[in-house]
Short mmCIF file of C-alpha atoms in Angstrom, two decimals:
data_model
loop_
_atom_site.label_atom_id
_atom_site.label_comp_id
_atom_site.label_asym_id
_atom_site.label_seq_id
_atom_site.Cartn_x
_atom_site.Cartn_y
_atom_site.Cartn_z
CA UNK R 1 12.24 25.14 6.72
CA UNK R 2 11.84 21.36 7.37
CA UNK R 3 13.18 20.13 3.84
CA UNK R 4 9.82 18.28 3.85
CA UNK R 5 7.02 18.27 1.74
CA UNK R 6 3.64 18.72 3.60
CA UNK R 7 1.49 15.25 3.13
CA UNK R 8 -0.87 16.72 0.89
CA UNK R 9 1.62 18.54 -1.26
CA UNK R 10 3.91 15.07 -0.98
CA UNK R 11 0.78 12.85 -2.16
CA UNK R 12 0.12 15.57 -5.32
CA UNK R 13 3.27 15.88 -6.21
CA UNK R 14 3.93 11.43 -6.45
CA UNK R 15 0.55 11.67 -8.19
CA UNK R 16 1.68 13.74 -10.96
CA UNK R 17 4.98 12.50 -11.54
CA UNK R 18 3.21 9.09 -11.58
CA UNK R 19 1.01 10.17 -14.59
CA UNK R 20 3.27 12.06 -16.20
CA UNK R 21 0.62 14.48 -16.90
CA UNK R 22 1.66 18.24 -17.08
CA UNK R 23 0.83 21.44 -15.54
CA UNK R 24 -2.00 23.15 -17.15
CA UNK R 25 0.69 25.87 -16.75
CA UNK R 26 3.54 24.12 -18.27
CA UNK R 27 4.63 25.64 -21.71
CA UNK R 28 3.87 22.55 -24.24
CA UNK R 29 6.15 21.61 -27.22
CA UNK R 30 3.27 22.72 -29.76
CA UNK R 31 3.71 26.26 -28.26
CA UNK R 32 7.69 26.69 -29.05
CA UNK R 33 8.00 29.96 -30.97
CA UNK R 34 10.59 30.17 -33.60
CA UNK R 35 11.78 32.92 -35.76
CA UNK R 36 12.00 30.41 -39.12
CA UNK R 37 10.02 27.48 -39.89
CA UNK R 38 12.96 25.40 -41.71
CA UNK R 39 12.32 22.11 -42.18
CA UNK R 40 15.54 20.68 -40.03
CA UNK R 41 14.03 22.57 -37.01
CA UNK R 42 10.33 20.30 -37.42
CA UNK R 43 9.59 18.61 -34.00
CA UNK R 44 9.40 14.83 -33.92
CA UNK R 45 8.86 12.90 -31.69
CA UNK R 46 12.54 11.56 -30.88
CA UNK R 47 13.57 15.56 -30.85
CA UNK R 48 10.23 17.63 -29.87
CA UNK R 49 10.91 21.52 -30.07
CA UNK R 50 12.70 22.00 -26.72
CA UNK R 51 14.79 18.96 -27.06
CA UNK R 52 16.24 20.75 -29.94
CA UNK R 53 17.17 23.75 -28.55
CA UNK R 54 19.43 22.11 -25.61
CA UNK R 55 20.95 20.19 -28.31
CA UNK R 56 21.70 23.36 -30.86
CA UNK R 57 23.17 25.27 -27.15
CA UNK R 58 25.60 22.42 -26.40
CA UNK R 59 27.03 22.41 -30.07
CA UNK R 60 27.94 26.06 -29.49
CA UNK R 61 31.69 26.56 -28.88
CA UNK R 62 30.96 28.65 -26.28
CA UNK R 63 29.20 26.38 -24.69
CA UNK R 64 32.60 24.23 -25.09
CA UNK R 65 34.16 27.05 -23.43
CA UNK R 66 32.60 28.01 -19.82
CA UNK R 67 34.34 25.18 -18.59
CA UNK R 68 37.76 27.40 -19.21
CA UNK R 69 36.05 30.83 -17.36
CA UNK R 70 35.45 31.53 -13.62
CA UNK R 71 32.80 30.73 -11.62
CA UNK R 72 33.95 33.02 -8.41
CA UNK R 73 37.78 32.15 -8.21
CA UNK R 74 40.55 33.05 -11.48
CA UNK R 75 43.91 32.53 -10.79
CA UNK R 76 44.41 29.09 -8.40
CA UNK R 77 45.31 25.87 -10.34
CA UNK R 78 42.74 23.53 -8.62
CA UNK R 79 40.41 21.11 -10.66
CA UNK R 80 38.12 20.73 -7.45
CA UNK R 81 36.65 24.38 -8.09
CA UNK R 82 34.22 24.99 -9.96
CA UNK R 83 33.86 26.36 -13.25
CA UNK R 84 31.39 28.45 -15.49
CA UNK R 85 30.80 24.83 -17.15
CA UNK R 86 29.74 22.86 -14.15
CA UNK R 87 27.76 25.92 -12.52
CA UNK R 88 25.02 25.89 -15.52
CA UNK R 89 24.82 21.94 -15.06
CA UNK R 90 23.70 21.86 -11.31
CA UNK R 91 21.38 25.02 -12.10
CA UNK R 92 19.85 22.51 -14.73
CA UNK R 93 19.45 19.71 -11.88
CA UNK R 94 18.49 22.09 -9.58
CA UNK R 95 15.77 23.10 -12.02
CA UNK R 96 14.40 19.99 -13.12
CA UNK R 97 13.97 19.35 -9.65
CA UNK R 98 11.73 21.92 -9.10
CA UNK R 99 10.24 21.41 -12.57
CA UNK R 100 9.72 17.72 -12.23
CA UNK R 101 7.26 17.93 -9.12
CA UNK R 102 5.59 20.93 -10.40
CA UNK R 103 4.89 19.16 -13.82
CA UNK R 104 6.78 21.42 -16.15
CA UNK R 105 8.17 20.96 -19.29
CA UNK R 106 12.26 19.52 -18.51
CA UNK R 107 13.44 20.21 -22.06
CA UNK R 108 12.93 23.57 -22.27
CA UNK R 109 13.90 24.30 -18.17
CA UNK R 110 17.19 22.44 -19.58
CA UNK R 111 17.88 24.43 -22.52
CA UNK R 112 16.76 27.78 -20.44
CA UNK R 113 19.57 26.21 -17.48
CA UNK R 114 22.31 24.91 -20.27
CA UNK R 115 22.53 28.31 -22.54
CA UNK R 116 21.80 30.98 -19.51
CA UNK R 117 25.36 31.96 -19.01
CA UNK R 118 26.70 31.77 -22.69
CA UNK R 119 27.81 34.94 -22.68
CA UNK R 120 30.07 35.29 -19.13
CA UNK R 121 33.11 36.90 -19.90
CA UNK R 122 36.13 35.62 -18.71
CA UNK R 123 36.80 36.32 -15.01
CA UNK R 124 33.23 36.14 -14.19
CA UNK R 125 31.08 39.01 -12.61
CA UNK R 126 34.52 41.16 -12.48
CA UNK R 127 35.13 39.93 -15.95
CA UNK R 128 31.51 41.24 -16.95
CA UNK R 129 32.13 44.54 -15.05
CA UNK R 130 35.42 45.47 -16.65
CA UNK R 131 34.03 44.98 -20.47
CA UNK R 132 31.14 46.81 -19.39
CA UNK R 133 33.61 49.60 -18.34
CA UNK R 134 35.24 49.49 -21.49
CA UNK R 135 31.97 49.70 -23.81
CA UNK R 136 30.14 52.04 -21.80
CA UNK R 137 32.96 54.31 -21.64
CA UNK R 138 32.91 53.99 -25.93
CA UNK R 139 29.47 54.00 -27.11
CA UNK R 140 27.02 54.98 -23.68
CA UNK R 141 25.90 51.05 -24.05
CA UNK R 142 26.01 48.83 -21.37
CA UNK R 143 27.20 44.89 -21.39
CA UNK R 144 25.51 42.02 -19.49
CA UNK R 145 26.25 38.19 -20.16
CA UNK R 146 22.35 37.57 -19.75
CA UNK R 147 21.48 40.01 -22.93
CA UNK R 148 24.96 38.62 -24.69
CA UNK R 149 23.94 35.14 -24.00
CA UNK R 150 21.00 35.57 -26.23
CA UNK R 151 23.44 37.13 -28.94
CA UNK R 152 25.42 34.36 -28.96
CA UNK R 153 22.45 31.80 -29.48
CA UNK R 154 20.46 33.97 -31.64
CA UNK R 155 22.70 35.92 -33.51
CA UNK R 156 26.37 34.49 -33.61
CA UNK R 157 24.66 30.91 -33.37
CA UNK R 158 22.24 31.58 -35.76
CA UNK R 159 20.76 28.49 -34.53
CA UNK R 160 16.59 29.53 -34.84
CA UNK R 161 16.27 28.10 -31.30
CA UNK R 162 12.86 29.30 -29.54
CA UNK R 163 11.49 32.28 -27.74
CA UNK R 164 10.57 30.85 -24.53
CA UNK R 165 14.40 29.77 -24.47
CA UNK R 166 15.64 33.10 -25.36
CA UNK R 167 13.68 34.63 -22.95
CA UNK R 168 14.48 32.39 -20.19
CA UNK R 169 18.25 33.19 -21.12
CA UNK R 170 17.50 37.12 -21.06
CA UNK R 171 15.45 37.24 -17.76
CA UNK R 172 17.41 34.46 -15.75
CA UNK R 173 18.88 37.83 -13.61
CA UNK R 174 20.63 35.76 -10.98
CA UNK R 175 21.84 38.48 -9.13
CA UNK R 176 18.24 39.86 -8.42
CA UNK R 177 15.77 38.69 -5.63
CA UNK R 178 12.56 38.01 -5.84
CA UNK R 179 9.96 36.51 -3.87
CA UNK R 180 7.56 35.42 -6.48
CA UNK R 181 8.24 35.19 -10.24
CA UNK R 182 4.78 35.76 -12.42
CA UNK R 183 5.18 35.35 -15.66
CA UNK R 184 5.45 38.50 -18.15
CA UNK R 185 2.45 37.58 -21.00
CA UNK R 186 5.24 37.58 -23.98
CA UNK R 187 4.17 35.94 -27.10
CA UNK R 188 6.17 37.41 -29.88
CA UNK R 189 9.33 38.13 -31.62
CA UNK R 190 9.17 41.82 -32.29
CA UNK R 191 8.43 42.94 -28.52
CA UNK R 192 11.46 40.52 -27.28
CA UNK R 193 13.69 42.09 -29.84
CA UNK R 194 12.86 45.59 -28.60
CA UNK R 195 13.35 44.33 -25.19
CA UNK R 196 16.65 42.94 -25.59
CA UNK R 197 17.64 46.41 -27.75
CA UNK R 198 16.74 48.46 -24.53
CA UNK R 199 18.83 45.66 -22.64
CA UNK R 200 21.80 47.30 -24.70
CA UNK R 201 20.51 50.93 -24.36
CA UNK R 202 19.56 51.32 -20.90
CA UNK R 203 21.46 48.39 -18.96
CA UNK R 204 20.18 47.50 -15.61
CA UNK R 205 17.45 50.49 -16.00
CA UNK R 206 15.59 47.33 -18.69
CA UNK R 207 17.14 44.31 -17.65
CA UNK R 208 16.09 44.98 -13.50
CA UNK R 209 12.23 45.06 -14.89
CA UNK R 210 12.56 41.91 -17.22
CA UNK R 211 10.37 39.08 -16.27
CA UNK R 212 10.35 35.62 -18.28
CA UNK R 213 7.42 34.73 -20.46
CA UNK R 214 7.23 30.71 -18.87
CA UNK R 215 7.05 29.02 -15.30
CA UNK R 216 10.04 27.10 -16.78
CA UNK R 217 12.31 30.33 -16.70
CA UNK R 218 11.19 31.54 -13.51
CA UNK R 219 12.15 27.85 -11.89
CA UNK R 220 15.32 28.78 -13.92
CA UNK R 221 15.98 31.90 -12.35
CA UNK R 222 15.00 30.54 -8.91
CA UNK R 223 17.44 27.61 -9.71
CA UNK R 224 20.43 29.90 -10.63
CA UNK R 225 20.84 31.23 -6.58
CA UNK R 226 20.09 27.93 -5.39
CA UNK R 227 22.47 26.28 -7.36
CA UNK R 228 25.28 28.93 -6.47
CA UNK R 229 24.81 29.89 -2.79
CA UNK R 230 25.93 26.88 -1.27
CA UNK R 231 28.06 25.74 -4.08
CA UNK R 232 30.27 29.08 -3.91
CA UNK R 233 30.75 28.64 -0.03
CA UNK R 234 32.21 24.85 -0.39
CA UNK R 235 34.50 26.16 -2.97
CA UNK R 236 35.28 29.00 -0.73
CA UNK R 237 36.55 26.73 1.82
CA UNK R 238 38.16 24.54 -0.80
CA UNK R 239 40.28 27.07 -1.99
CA UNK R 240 41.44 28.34 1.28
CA UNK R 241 39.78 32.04 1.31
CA UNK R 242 37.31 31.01 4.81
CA UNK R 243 37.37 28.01 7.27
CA UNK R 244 34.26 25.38 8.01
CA UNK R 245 33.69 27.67 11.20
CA UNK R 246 33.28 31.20 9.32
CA UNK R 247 29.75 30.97 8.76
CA UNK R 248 27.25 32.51 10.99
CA UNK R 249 24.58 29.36 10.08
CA UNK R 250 27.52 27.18 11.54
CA UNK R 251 27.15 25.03 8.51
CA UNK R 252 30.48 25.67 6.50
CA UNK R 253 30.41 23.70 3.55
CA UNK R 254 27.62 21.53 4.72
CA UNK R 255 24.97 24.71 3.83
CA UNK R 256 25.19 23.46 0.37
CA UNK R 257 23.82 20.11 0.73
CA UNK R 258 21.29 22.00 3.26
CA UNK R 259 20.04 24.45 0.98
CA UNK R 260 19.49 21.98 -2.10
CA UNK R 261 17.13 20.31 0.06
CA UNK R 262 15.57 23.20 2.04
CA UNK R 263 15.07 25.48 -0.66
CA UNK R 264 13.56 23.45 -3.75
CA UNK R 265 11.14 21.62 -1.13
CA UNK R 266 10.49 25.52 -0.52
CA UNK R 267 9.90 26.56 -3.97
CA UNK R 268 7.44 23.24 -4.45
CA UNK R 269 5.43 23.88 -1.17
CA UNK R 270 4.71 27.43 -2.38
CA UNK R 271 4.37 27.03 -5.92
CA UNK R 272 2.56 23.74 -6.29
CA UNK R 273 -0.57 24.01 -8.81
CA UNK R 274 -0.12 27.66 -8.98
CA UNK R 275 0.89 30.16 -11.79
CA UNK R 276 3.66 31.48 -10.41
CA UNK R 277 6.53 30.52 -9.01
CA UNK R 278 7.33 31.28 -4.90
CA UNK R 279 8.88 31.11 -2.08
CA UNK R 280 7.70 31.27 1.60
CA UNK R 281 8.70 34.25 3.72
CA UNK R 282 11.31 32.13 6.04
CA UNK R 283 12.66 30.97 2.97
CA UNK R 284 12.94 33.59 0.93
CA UNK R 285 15.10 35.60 4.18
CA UNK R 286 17.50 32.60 4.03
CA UNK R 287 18.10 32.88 0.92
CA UNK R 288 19.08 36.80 0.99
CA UNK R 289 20.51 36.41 4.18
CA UNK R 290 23.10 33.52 2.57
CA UNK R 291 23.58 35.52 -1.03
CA UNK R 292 24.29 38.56 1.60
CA UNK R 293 27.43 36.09 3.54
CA UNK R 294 28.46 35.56 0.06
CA UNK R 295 28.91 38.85 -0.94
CA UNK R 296 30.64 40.38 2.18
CA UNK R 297 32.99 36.94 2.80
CA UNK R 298 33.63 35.29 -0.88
CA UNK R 299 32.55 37.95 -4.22
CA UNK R 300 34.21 40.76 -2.61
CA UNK R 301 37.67 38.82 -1.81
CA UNK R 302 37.99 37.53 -4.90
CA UNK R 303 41.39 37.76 -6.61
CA UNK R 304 40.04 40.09 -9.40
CA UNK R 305 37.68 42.27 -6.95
CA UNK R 306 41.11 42.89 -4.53
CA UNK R 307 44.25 43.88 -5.63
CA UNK R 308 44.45 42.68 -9.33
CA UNK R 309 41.23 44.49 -10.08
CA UNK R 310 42.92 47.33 -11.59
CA UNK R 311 45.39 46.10 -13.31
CA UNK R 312 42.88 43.30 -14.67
CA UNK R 313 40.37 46.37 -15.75
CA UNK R 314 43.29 48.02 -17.38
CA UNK R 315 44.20 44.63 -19.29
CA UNK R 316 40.44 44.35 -20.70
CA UNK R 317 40.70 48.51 -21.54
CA UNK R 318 43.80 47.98 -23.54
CA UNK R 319 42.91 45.29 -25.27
CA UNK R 320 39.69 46.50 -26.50
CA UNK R 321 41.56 49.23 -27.85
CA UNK R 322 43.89 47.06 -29.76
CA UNK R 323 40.92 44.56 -30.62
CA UNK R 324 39.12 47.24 -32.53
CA UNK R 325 42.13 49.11 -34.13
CA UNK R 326 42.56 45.83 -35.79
CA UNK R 327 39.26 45.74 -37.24
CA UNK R 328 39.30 49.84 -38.34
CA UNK R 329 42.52 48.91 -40.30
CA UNK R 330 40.96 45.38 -42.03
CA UNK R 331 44.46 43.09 -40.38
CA UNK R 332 42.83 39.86 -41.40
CA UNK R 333 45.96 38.37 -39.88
CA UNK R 334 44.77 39.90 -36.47
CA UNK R 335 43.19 37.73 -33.57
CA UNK R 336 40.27 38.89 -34.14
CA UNK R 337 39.62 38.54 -37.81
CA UNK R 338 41.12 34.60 -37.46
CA UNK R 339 39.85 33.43 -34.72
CA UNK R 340 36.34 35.02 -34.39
CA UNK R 341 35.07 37.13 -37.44
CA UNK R 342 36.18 34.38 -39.57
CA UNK R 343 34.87 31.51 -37.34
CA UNK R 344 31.28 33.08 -36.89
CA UNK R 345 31.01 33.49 -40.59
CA UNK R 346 31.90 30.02 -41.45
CA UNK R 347 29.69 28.69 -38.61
CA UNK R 348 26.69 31.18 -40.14
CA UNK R 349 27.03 30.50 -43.96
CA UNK R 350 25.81 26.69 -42.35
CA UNK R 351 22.61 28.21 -41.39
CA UNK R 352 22.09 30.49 -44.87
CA UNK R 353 23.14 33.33 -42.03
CA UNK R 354 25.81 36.39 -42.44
CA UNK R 355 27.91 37.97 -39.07
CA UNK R 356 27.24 41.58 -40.09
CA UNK R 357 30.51 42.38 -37.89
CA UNK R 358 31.42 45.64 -39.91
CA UNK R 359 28.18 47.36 -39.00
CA UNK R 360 29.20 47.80 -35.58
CA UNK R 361 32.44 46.93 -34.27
CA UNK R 362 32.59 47.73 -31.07
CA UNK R 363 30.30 45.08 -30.80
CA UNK R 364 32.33 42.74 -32.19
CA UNK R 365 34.97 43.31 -30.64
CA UNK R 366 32.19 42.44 -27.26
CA UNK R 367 31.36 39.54 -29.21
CA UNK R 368 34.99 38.16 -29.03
CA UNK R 369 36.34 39.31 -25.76
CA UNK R 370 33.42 38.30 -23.64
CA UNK R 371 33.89 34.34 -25.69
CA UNK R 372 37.45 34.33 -24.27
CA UNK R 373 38.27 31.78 -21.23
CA UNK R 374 40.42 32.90 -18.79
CA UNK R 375 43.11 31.49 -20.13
CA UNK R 376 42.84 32.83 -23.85
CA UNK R 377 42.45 36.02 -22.60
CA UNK R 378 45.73 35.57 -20.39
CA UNK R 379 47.43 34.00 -23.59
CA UNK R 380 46.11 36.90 -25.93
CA UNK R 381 47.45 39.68 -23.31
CA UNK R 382 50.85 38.05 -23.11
CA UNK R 383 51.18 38.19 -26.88
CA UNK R 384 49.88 41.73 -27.73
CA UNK R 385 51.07 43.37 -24.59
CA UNK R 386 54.75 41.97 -23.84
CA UNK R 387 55.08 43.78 -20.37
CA UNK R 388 52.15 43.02 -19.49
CA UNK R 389 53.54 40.38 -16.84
CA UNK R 390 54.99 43.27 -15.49
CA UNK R 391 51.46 44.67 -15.17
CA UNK R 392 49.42 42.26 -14.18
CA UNK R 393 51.71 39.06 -12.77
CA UNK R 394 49.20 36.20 -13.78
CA UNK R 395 52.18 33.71 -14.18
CA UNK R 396 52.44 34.16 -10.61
CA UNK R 397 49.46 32.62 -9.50
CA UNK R 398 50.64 29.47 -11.52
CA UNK R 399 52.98 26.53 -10.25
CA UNK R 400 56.33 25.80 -11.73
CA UNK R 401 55.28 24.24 -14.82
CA UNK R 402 51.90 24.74 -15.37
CA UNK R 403 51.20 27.29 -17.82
CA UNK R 404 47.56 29.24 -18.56
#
């Protein structure tokens, strides 16, 4: 892996940026999908169809809110790491990287990048893991930000944004491998709906088989392990957890600048003029080999993975439990009814839209634990469970003064 383009790949790749001409397997504007054809969601030309859609995800408030909820580390008062907020930026730029030399479409690889972690719980991964726990333990359903993240857009949004974004939300699967990404032949609302239902039903037994429908999310889902690998390891070493020299590359935090390079000239090399997105064999090993460091040096030390996962499971368990007592008994002075039931229904009747929260509400009760930062969801705990400091000491991890 050179982090060079071959000469002939180099010389197609300037040619086609220098025309601006697109792929013939770039998705075009005239193909956006939409469940309505309002008049306030016509393309112009200022604002063509995928334009839109970026702009409708970063007017979501929960957009607003991954910069308050973990990338990899919870409880250490330091600005420098990074945050659920900044992570879905750099996949974007890693993205339209890709997407740029391959002659994609960069409006809708930037509303796939910009709305693909919407629905990350607080906590990240361990976050998503302990309100899984809780709702599969309740109803035999399963929770994963990638299938909420589509919720949040499609349903608590309401915001008639496309299919090919939706799907590229859905399918982004950062956590699973693959070589080469082929597209999956979607064309239609009614199959994607029963996808994302089975999503609910079956959990990993759907979403591990989910392909996206466009080149633009599989440079996406591509983008989301580039964007993370290296990035993780710097703030590894930022906050203290491993040293420059822990690496077996011999890189430290260096790998990151390394693999932005090395791996999107990858994905171009392989990919270039094809209908599919790829890797080489070399760099496709890297890349599992570094995700693989990750795992066994960084993920697994994490504060919540270690010895504050229990408690931190038995905070999300307790307070789903209180969450949805509060909606069985109608306390519109609850939480839950003020700050989220009431919210999504103002934010809906916008759209001519209704948040049917009382036809399931263990859902809902998803719907507003997973759109908690870390710090509401500290703030919320504190107030409904007053010993719960007692529990789970997340003042501690806090200097004097600074409050979640």
């Amino acid at each position: 892996m050179t982090g060079e383009l071959t000469p002939a790949t180099a010389a197609a790749v300037a040619k086609r940026i220098e025309s601006g001409e697109l792929s013939p397997f770039a998705c075009r504007n005239t193909s956006a999908i939409r469940r309505s054809s309002a008049e306030r969601d016509r393309d112009t030309a200022i604002r063509p169809a995928f334009v839109r859609d970026a702009e409708k995800i970063v007017h979501l408030p929960a957009y607003n809110r991954m910069s308050g909820k973990t990338q990899v580390f919870s409880f250490r008062a330091n600005d420098d790491l990074s945050r659920r907020g900044l992570h879905v930026q750099l996949v974007a730029r890693v993205a339209r990287d890709i997407g740029r030399a391959l002659g994609l479409n960069l409006d809708l690889i930037e509303a796939i990048a910009l709305g693909h972690d919407l629905g990350h719980t607080p906590f990240g991964h361990a976050g998503e893991r302990f309100l899984n726990d809780a709702f599969h333990a309740r109803t035999g359903r399963w929770f994963f930000h990638n299938v909420q993240s589509v919720r949040v857009i499609d349903v608590l949004g309401g915001r008639n944004v496309s299919l090919q974004t939706l799907d590229g939300c859905l399918t982004h699967n950062g956590e699973f491998e693959q070589q080469v990404f082929e597209t999956s032949g979607l064309a239609e609302f009614d199959t994607f709906d029963r996808l994302v239902a089975s999503c609910w039903e079956t959990g990993e037994g759907a979403i591990g088989h989910l392909r996206p429908m466009t080149l633009e999310g599989c440079v996406v889902r591509i983008s989301d392990m580039i964007a993370y690998v290296g990035k993780d390891r710097q703030d590894a070493i930022r906050a203290g957890i491993l040293g420059e020299d822990a690496f077996d590359d011999g890189l430290g935090g260096a790998y990151n600048s390394w693999a932005l390079q090395a791996f999107v000239v990858d994905v171009v090399e392989n990919s270039f003029g094809r209908d599919r997105i790829a890797m080489s064999e070399e760099g496709f090993c890297e890349l599992r080999r570094a995700k693989r460091e990750n795992y066994e040096k960084i993920y697994g030390a994490g504060e919540v993975n270690s010895g504050l996962g229990r408690e931190c499971a038995q905070l999300f368990d307790a307070l789903y439990d209180h969450e949805l007592a509060a909606l069985r008994a109608g306390d519109e002075s609850s939480a839950i009814f003020c700050q989220h039931v009431q919210g999504c229904e103002r934010r809906l009747s916008h759209y001519g839209r209704t948040y049917d929260w009382e036809e399931d509400l263990d859902q809902t009760v998803v719907d507003f634990i997973s759109a908690m930062t870390d710090d509401y969801f500290m703030a919320t705990c504190e107030a409904v469970f007053p010993d719960s400091a007692s529990i789970f000491p997340l003042r501690g991890y806090f200097p004097p003064g600074v409050r979640p």
